[in-house]
Amino acid sequence: MSNYEQLISSWRASPEDFWKEAAEQLAWDTFPTRILQQNDDIYRWFADGTLSACHNLIDRHVKAGRGDQAALVYDSPMTGGVRSYSYDDLLEEVSRLAGAFRRAGVEKGDRVVIYMPMVPEAVFAMLACCRIGAVHSVVFGGFAARELAKRIDDATPKLVLSASCGLEPGRVVAYKPLLEEALQLSAHKPEQCVILQRPEHEAELKEGDADWRQFTEGAEPADCVVTNATDPLYVLYTSGTTGVPKGVVRDVGGYLTALSWSMEQIYGMQAGETYWAASDIGWVVGHSYIVYAPLLVGCTTILYEGKPIGTPDPGAFWRVIEDHKVKVLFTAPTALRAIKKEDPAGSYKEKYDVSSLTHLFLAGERADPDSLIWAHKLLDVPVIDHWWQTETGWPAIGNFAGAGLKPVKPGSAGLAVPGYDFHVLNKWHEELKPGEIGDLAIRLPLPPGCLPTLWHNEEGFRKSYLTQHPGYYSTGDAGFIDDEGYISIMSRTDDLINVAGHRLSTGAMEEVISNHAQVAECAVIGVNDAIKGALPVAFVVLFADAEGEAETIEKELIASVRHEIGPVAALKHVIAVKRLPKTRSGKILRGTMRSMANGEEFTPPATIDDHTILDEIEQALGAEGYPQ
Ligand code: COA
Ligand code: AMP
C-alpha cells in the first residue's frame, strides 16, 4: 500500500481517530473529548476543545526558539521594497495592534472588516483579530464600493480597516473614496475606520477616521485570548449565484487542524522552510496559505504585492523564488498562461537560480494540460493541480508531496484528499459509474476546516449546499471519477465563472445590467479565454426606442459593472441582440449560447421556443469575432 492508500484506509477505518491524531499537532488549552458532534445535518468538529489560534500561529514558535526566523517576507515590486518580519517582530506588531483594537472597544466575537491591499499591516490585522478572538472579514481590494457595502451590512463590523491606496500596474487605486461610498450605501455604520497612509497616495481623513499609526501608538500589547474550537475565526464572503455574497464561516479548531495536516501531507512543508502562495489575502487561498497555514507550522511565508508579468517582466516569479529560497509555490494556472504568453521559451527563468523549488501547486480553475506540461518542463519539478473552494478552506482533491506523490494525470485535479468522500451523482441522487459526468458531491460529514455554516444564516447554508442531494454537500461543480479514483472537473453547474482565478457571479453582473433603464433583458455567460480561462460576455436586449444608442449603452454597461462590482469583473464585451434564445417555459439558454461563443458542438434543446433566434445569435457573435 502506498502512503496515500494507508492514509485513506486509516481515515475510512475511523474518521474521528484520524482527525483526533491530526489535532494533536496543535497546542490546545483543553484537548477535545468530543471529536465530531452531529445535530441533524449540521456537524461540528472538536466541540469541547479550547485553544488560541494566535498562540498556535506565533507565540508557540517564539517559545520554541524560532523568534529570529523570518515569519513574513513582504516583497513588493510595486513599491520596490522588501521587508522581512521575524516571529519576534510579528509577535510585537500583532500584540500591539491587538491592544489597540481592545482600546478601541473591540471584544471577542466582534467583527472587523479589512479592506486593504497586500501590505504587512493587513496580515497583522488578521492576526490581531484572532489574538483577541475578534472575527475578521477581509474584502478583496478589486471589489467596488457596493460589494464592500454588502459585506459591511452582513458582517456588521465594529471597525473597518483600510489603506489610502492599493497599487496596480500603471494605476494607484484610491481606497478611501471607495470606502466612503460603501459607507454611504451600507445601512450598518462601523464605530471607526482606521486608515493606513501609504506614501504613494495619502488619503484625506474625516471625522471618525483614525490614522493607523496614531491608532496603534502607545497601545498596551494584548495577550492571546482562548476561544472555543467552534468559535468563528473569520467570515469570508464569496460569490453566490445571486448578487448577495455568501458569508463562509471558518471555525478555529477544525480549520487549524486541517491546515496543519495539509502542510505536512499535501505540500510536504516543514518548519523553517519557505512557502509562497502567489494569491491575494482577499481570497481563500490568501487566508489559508499566505497567512494561516505557513505560520501555523513555523514556515516563512511570502506576501507578494505584484503580478506574474509586467512587474517588471515575466521573470518576476523566478526572481522571488531565488531571493527567498521558496520551496513550494502555489499559484493559479492563469498566472502560468500569462508568463507563457510573454516568455514561451522560458528564457527569463535562466536568469535565476530556482533550485530551492521542489513542487509547484495550481488551483483556482482547471489546470490546462498545456500549461501544466510547459511548467513541468521549464522548472523540472512536479506540477500539481489541486481543487478546492472558499467553502472547503483547504484542498479536497489533489496529490501528496508530503505523503508520497501519486502519478500526475494532466487534466485531472487528482485524488480525493482523506476526509472527503466524493461521489458523482445524477439528478435523482444515483451514483454514476467511473467516467460518467455528473454532480460532484461530498458525503457528509465534511472534514474539519470546511465551512460549518454561513454567517448568521444556517437556513441559507442548508439551502445552498445540503438540499440538492440529501446527505451530501453539493460542490456546484460537475465532473467525473475515473476507475483509478482520479477526479476531473468539467464545469460549474450554476452561474459562477472563474475569471483569472477570481470567482465571479454572472447573476450579479446580470443584476447590474438589468438595472439600466434601456435594457429589457440580458444574459451574461463565461466565454473561454486563452489567458484568463474565462471572460464574461453580456447579451442585452434593448428597448425598441434605444436600439440606435446601442454603442453608447454598451459602454455605459461596461462602466457600471466595473463601478458596481469592481475591475476584477473584467466585463469588456456587451453584445446587443434582438431576442434571447429561450425554452418554451422561458428559461434563457445560456449553455447553448456559451457553446456557440466557444465554437463547441451543441444540440439545441428540443424545448427551444424559436430556432431562428439561434441564427441571429450566431450572426451577432460572428460580428464580434466569436468563436475566437
Ligand atoms: N485592487 C484593485 N484593482 C484590482 C485588484 C486589486 N487588488 N486586483 C485586480 N485589480 C484590477 C486590475 O488592475 C485590472 O484592472 P484593469 O481592468 O483596469 O486593467 C482588473 O482588476 C482585472 O485584474 P486581473 O484579473 O488581475 O487581470 P490583469 O489583466 O490585471 O492581470 C493576470 C492578468 C493573469 C496577470 C492576473 O489576473 C493574475 O495574476 N492572476 C492570478 C490570479 C490569482 O492569483 N488568483 C487567486 C487564485 S489562487
Ligand atoms: P473559489 O471559491 O474562488 O476558490 O472557487 C472555487 C471554484 O473554482 C471551484 O468550485 C471550481 O469551480 C473552481 N476550481 C478551483 N480549483 C480548481 C481546479 N483545480 N480545477 C478546476 N476547477 C477549480
Coordinates of N, CA, C and O and ligand atoms in Angstrom, one line a residue, residues 115-118 140-143 166-169 171 173 175 178 277-280 283-286 306-309 317 330-339 362-365 388 498-503 531-532 562 566-570 572, ligand 1:
Y115 N -10.3 46.0 4.5 CA -10.4 46.2 3.0 C -9.0 46.9 2.7 O -8.8 48.1 2.7
M116 N -8.0 46.0 2.4 CA -6.7 46.5 2.3 C -5.9 45.8 1.1 O -6.2 44.7 0.7
P117 N -4.9 46.5 0.7 CA -4.0 45.9 -0.3 C -3.1 44.9 0.3 O -3.1 44.7 1.5
M118 N -2.2 44.4 -0.5 CA -1.2 43.3 0.0 C 0.0 44.0 0.7 O 1.1 44.0 0.2
F140 N -11.6 41.7 -0.7 CA -10.7 41.9 -1.8 C -10.7 43.3 -2.3 O -11.7 43.9 -2.6
G141 N -9.5 43.9 -2.5 CA -9.3 45.3 -2.9 C -9.9 45.5 -4.3 O -10.2 46.7 -4.7
G142 N -10.0 44.5 -5.2 CA -10.5 44.7 -6.5 C -12.1 44.8 -6.6 O -12.6 44.9 -7.6
F143 N -12.7 44.7 -5.4 CA -14.2 44.8 -5.4 C -14.5 46.3 -5.2 O -13.8 47.0 -4.4
G166 N -4.2 51.2 -3.0 CA -3.6 49.9 -3.5 C -2.8 50.3 -4.7 O -3.1 51.4 -5.3
L167 N -1.9 49.4 -5.1 CA -1.1 49.7 -6.3 C -1.3 48.7 -7.4 O -1.0 47.5 -7.1
E168 N -1.8 49.1 -8.5 CA -1.9 48.2 -9.6 C -1.0 48.7 -10.7 O -0.7 49.9 -10.7
P169 N -0.5 47.8 -11.6 CA 0.4 48.3 -12.6 C -0.1 49.6 -13.3 O -1.2 49.5 -13.9
R171 N -1.3 52.2 -12.2 CA -2.5 52.9 -11.6 C -2.5 52.8 -10.1 O -2.2 51.8 -9.5
V173 N -4.8 52.9 -6.9 CA -6.2 52.7 -6.6 C -6.5 53.4 -5.2 O -6.1 52.9 -4.2
Y175 N -8.3 53.9 -2.1 CA -9.3 53.1 -1.4 C -10.3 54.0 -0.7 O -11.5 53.6 -0.5
L178 N -13.7 54.8 -2.2 CA -14.5 53.6 -2.3 C -15.1 53.2 -1.0 O -16.3 52.9 -0.9
A277 N 2.4 31.4 -1.5 CA 1.1 31.3 -2.3 C 1.0 32.7 -3.0 O 0.8 33.7 -2.3
A278 N 1.1 32.7 -4.3 CA 1.0 34.0 -5.1 C -0.4 34.3 -5.3 O -0.9 34.2 -6.4
S279 N -1.1 34.7 -4.3 CA -2.5 35.0 -4.4 C -2.7 36.3 -3.7 O -1.8 37.1 -3.6
D280 N -3.9 36.6 -3.2 CA -4.2 37.9 -2.5 C -4.9 37.5 -1.2 O -5.7 36.6 -1.2
W283 N -8.7 36.5 -1.0 CA -9.3 35.3 -1.5 C -9.0 34.2 -0.4 O -8.1 34.3 0.4
V284 N -9.6 33.1 -0.6 CA -9.4 32.0 0.4 C -8.0 31.5 0.3 O -7.4 31.1 1.4
V285 N -7.4 31.4 -0.8 CA -6.0 30.9 -0.9 C -5.1 31.8 -0.1 O -4.2 31.3 0.6
G286 N -5.4 33.1 -0.1 CA -4.6 34.0 0.7 C -4.8 33.8 2.2 O -3.8 33.8 3.0
G306 N 2.5 42.2 -6.3 CA 2.9 42.3 -7.7 C 2.1 41.3 -8.6 O 1.2 40.7 -8.1
K307 N 2.5 41.2 -9.8 CA 1.8 40.4 -10.8 C 2.9 39.4 -11.3 O 4.1 39.6 -11.2
P308 N 2.4 38.3 -12.0 CA 3.3 37.4 -12.6 C 4.1 38.0 -13.8 O 5.2 37.6 -14.1
I309 N 3.5 39.0 -14.4 CA 4.1 39.6 -15.6 C 4.0 41.2 -15.4 O 3.2 41.7 -14.7
F317 N 8.3 35.8 -11.0 CA 8.1 34.7 -10.0 C 9.4 34.0 -9.8 O 9.7 33.6 -8.6
F330 N 2.6 28.2 -4.9 CA 1.2 27.9 -5.2 C 0.6 29.0 -6.0 O 0.7 30.2 -5.5
T331 N 0.2 28.8 -7.2 CA -0.4 29.9 -8.0 C -1.6 29.4 -8.8 O -2.0 28.2 -8.7
A332 N -2.2 30.3 -9.6 CA -3.3 29.9 -10.4 C -2.8 29.7 -11.8 O -1.9 30.3 -12.3
P333 N -3.4 28.7 -12.6 CA -3.0 28.4 -13.9 C -2.9 29.7 -14.8 O -2.1 29.8 -15.7
T334 N -3.8 30.7 -14.6 CA -3.9 31.9 -15.4 C -2.5 32.6 -15.3 O -2.1 33.2 -16.3
A335 N -1.9 32.6 -14.1 CA -0.6 33.2 -14.0 C 0.4 32.6 -14.9 O 1.2 33.2 -15.5
L336 N 0.4 31.2 -14.9 CA 1.3 30.5 -15.8 C 1.1 30.8 -17.3 O 2.0 31.0 -18.1
R337 N -0.2 30.9 -17.6 CA -0.6 31.2 -19.0 C -0.1 32.6 -19.4 O 0.4 32.8 -20.5
A338 N -0.2 33.5 -18.4 CA 0.3 34.9 -18.7 C 1.8 34.9 -18.9 O 2.3 35.6 -19.8
I339 N 2.5 34.1 -18.1 CA 4.0 34.1 -18.2 C 4.4 33.4 -19.5 O 5.2 33.9 -20.3
L362 N -1.1 24.2 -8.3 CA -2.0 25.1 -9.1 C -3.4 24.9 -8.6 O -3.8 23.7 -8.3
A363 N -4.2 25.9 -8.5 CA -5.6 25.8 -8.2 C -6.4 27.1 -8.5 O -5.7 28.1 -8.9
G364 N -7.7 27.0 -8.3 CA -8.5 28.2 -8.6 C -9.3 28.0 -9.8 O -10.4 28.6 -10.0
E365 N -8.8 27.2 -10.7 CA -9.5 26.9 -12.0 C -8.8 25.7 -12.6 O -7.7 25.3 -12.1
W388 N -10.1 23.0 -4.8 CA -10.8 23.3 -3.6 C -11.7 24.6 -3.8 O -11.6 25.1 -4.9
N498 N -15.1 31.6 -13.4 CA -13.8 31.8 -12.9 C -13.0 32.7 -13.9 O -12.6 32.2 -14.9
V499 N -12.7 33.9 -13.5 CA -12.0 34.9 -14.4 C -10.7 35.1 -13.8 O -10.6 35.7 -12.7
A500 N -9.6 34.7 -14.5 CA -8.3 34.8 -13.9 C -8.2 34.3 -12.5 O -7.6 34.9 -11.6
G501 N -8.9 33.1 -12.3 CA -8.8 32.5 -10.9 C -9.7 33.3 -9.9 O -9.7 32.9 -8.8
H502 N -10.4 34.3 -10.3 CA -11.3 35.0 -9.4 C -12.7 34.5 -9.6 O -13.2 34.5 -10.8
R503 N -13.4 34.1 -8.5 CA -14.7 33.6 -8.6 C -15.8 34.7 -8.7 O -15.8 35.5 -7.8
I531 N -6.0 33.4 -21.8 CA -5.2 33.7 -20.6 C -6.0 33.6 -19.3 O -5.6 32.9 -18.4
K532 N -7.1 34.2 -19.3 CA -7.9 34.3 -18.0 C -8.8 33.1 -17.8 O -9.5 33.0 -16.8
R562 N -18.1 47.7 -13.8 CA -16.8 48.0 -13.2 C -17.1 48.8 -11.9 O -16.5 48.5 -10.9
G566 N -16.7 45.9 -9.6 CA -15.3 46.1 -9.4 C -14.5 45.8 -10.7 O -15.0 45.1 -11.6
P567 N -13.3 46.2 -10.8 CA -12.5 46.0 -12.0 C -12.2 44.5 -12.2 O -12.1 44.0 -13.4
V568 N -12.2 43.7 -11.2 CA -11.9 42.2 -11.4 C -13.0 41.6 -12.2 O -12.8 40.5 -12.8
A569 N -14.2 42.1 -12.3 CA -15.3 41.5 -13.0 C -14.9 41.4 -14.5 O -15.4 40.5 -15.2
A570 N -14.0 42.3 -15.0 CA -13.4 42.3 -16.3 C -14.5 42.1 -17.4 O -14.2 41.4 -18.4
K572 N -15.8 43.2 -20.6 CA -15.3 44.1 -21.7 C -16.2 44.0 -23.0 O -16.0 44.7 -23.9
Ligands
COA1 N1 -7.3 46.2 -6.3 C1 -7.8 47.0 -7.3 N2 -7.9 46.5 -8.5 C2 -7.5 45.3 -8.8 C3 -7.0 44.4 -7.8 C4 -6.9 44.9 -6.5 N3 -6.5 44.2 -5.5 N4 -6.7 43.2 -8.4 C5 -7.0 43.3 -9.7 N5 -7.5 44.6 -10.0 C6 -7.9 45.2 -11.2 C7 -6.7 45.1 -12.2 O1 -5.9 46.3 -12.1 C8 -7.5 45.1 -13.6 O2 -7.9 46.4 -13.8 P1 -8.0 47.0 -15.3 O3 -9.2 46.4 -15.9 O4 -8.0 48.5 -15.1 O5 -6.7 46.5 -16.0 C9 -8.7 44.2 -13.3 O6 -8.9 44.3 -11.8 C10 -8.5 42.8 -13.7 O7 -7.4 42.3 -12.9 P2 -6.7 40.9 -13.1 O8 -7.8 39.8 -13.1 O9 -5.7 40.7 -12.1 O10 -6.2 40.9 -14.6 P3 -4.9 41.6 -15.2 O11 -5.2 41.7 -16.6 O12 -4.5 42.8 -14.4 O13 -3.8 40.5 -14.9 C11 -3.1 38.2 -14.7 C12 -3.8 39.2 -15.5 C13 -3.3 36.8 -15.3 C14 -1.6 38.5 -14.7 C15 -3.7 38.2 -13.3 O14 -5.0 38.0 -13.4 C16 -3.1 37.3 -12.3 O15 -2.0 37.5 -11.7 N6 -3.9 36.3 -11.9 C17 -3.6 35.4 -10.9 C18 -4.8 35.4 -10.0 C19 -4.7 34.7 -8.7 O16 -3.6 34.5 -8.2 N7 -5.9 34.3 -8.2 C20 -6.0 33.7 -6.9 C21 -6.5 32.3 -7.0 S1 -5.3 31.2 -6.5

